[in-house]
PDB file of C-alpha atoms in Angstrom:
ATOM      1  CA  MET I1231      24.721  77.502  -5.355  1.00 91.00           C
ATOM      2  CA  LYS I1232      26.784  80.651  -5.887  1.00 93.00           C
ATOM      3  CA  LYS I1233      25.279  81.138  -9.358  1.00 94.00           C
ATOM      4  CA  ILE I1234      21.768  81.067  -7.934  1.00 94.00           C
ATOM      5  CA  VAL I1235      22.615  83.619  -5.235  1.00 93.00           C
ATOM      6  CA  ASP I1236      24.381  85.851  -7.759  1.00 93.00           C
ATOM      7  CA  PHE I1237      21.352  85.633 -10.064  1.00 94.00           C
ATOM      8  CA  TYR I1238      18.991  86.941  -7.387  1.00 89.00           C
ATOM      9  CA  VAL I1239      21.405  89.559  -6.018  1.00 89.00           C
ATOM     10  CA  ASP I1240      22.001  90.901  -9.511  1.00 92.00           C
ATOM     11  CA  GLY I1241      18.269  90.892 -10.215  1.00 89.00           C
ATOM     12  CA  PHE I1242      17.422  92.885  -7.109  1.00 88.00           C
ATOM     13  CA  ARG I1243      20.293  95.266  -7.738  1.00 90.00           C
ATOM     14  CA  ASN I1244      18.933  96.119 -11.205  1.00 90.00           C
ATOM     15  CA  LEU I1245      15.332  96.749 -10.123  1.00 90.00           C
ATOM     16  CA  PRO I1246      13.703 100.019 -11.128  1.00 93.00           C
ATOM     17  CA  ASP I1247      12.767 102.493  -8.403  1.00 90.00           C
ATOM     18  CA  TRP I1248       9.062 101.593  -8.443  1.00 94.00           C
ATOM     19  CA  ALA I1249       9.874  97.908  -7.920  1.00 93.00           C
ATOM     20  CA  ARG I1250      12.082  98.705  -4.941  1.00 90.00           C
ATOM     21  CA  SER I1251       9.199 100.680  -3.455  1.00 93.00           C
ATOM     22  CA  VAL I1252       6.870  97.724  -3.944  1.00 95.00           C
ATOM     23  CA  TRP I1253       9.324  95.370  -2.243  1.00 92.00           C
ATOM     24  CA  PHE I1254       9.686  97.837   0.651  1.00 94.00           C
ATOM     25  CA  ILE I1255       5.894  97.920   1.093  1.00 96.00           C
ATOM     26  CA  ILE I1256       5.702  94.111   0.984  1.00 96.00           C
ATOM     27  CA  LEU I1257       8.432  93.723   3.604  1.00 93.00           C
ATOM     28  CA  LEU I1258       6.852  96.392   5.811  1.00 94.00           C
ATOM     29  CA  LYS I1259       3.484  94.613   5.668  1.00 94.00           C
ATOM     30  CA  LEU I1260       5.103  91.286   6.571  1.00 93.00           C
ATOM     31  CA  PHE I1261       6.877  92.918   9.488  1.00 91.00           C
ATOM     32  CA  ILE I1262       3.626  94.399  10.749  1.00 90.00           C
ATOM     33  CA  MET I1263       1.730  91.136  10.353  1.00 89.00           C
ATOM     34  CA  PHE I1264       4.235  88.884  12.063  1.00 89.00           C
ATOM     35  CA  VAL I1265       5.861  91.122  14.682  1.00 88.00           C
ATOM     36  CA  ILE I1266       3.477  93.890  15.665  1.00 85.00           C
ATOM     37  CA  PHE I1267       0.295  91.797  15.586  1.00 84.00           C
ATOM     38  CA  LYS I1268       1.995  89.010  17.534  1.00 82.00           C
ATOM     39  CA  LEU I1269       3.041  91.401  20.281  1.00 82.00           C
ATOM     40  CA  PHE I1270      -0.277  93.186  20.729  1.00 82.00           C
ATOM     41  CA  PHE I1271      -3.050  90.844  19.568  1.00 81.00           C
ATOM     42  CA  PHE I1272      -1.795  87.279  20.012  1.00 77.00           C
ATOM     43  CA  GLN I1273      -0.338  87.301  23.484  1.00 75.00           C
ATOM     44  CA  ASN I1274       0.340  83.978  25.189  1.00 80.00           C
ATOM     45  CA  LYS I1275      -2.576  83.895  27.624  1.00 81.00           C
ATOM     46  CA  LEU I1276      -1.878  80.339  28.795  1.00 85.00           C
ATOM     47  CA  LYS I1277       1.661  81.201  29.880  1.00 84.00           C
ATOM     48  CA  LYS I1278       0.411  84.205  31.787  1.00 84.00           C
ATOM     49  CA  ASP I1279      -2.460  82.403  33.545  1.00 88.00           C
ATOM     50  CA  PHE I1280      -0.824  79.039  34.370  1.00 90.00           C
ATOM     51  CA  ASN I1281       2.509  78.184  35.964  1.00 90.00           C
ATOM     52  CA  ASN I1282       3.370  74.856  34.333  1.00 91.00           C
ATOM     53  CA  ASP I1283       2.643  72.749  31.263  1.00 92.00           C
ATOM     54  CA  GLU I1284       0.419  70.308  33.125  1.00 92.00           C
ATOM     55  CA  ASP I1285      -1.997  73.044  34.229  1.00 91.00           C
ATOM     56  CA  ARG I1286      -2.050  74.473  30.706  1.00 91.00           C
ATOM     57  CA  ALA I1287      -2.767  71.056  29.206  1.00 91.00           C
ATOM     58  CA  ASN I1288      -5.586  70.400  31.682  1.00 92.00           C
ATOM     59  CA  HIS I1289      -7.159  73.749  30.918  1.00 91.00           C
ATOM     60  CA  VAL I1290      -7.056  73.107  27.153  1.00 90.00           C
ATOM     61  CA  ILE I1291      -8.485  69.596  27.547  1.00 92.00           C
ATOM     62  CA  GLU I1292     -11.312  70.865  29.754  1.00 90.00           C
ATOM     63  CA  ASN I1293     -12.229  73.573  27.224  1.00 89.00           C
ATOM     64  CA  ILE I1294     -12.084  71.230  24.246  1.00 92.00           C
ATOM     65  CA  THR I1295     -14.127  68.419  25.783  1.00 89.00           C
ATOM     66  CA  THR I1296     -16.752  70.582  27.516  1.00 75.00           C
ATOM     67  CA  PRO I1297     -19.866  70.927  25.338  1.00 72.00           C
TER      68      PRO I1297
END
């Protein structure tokens, strides 16, 4: 296991500057997609509108089964 970790650490350490910039952009995009979008666009509406799991489940079932 240590050889595998050393292989990747050594590989990232020897990256050229342009490759480090690309990895920074990739990580920044992932951060934006999973953290920022989750906070602002995918809020937990069911937790805000209902007090317990039973009410949430009933609401979901009513919306799924209603034509």
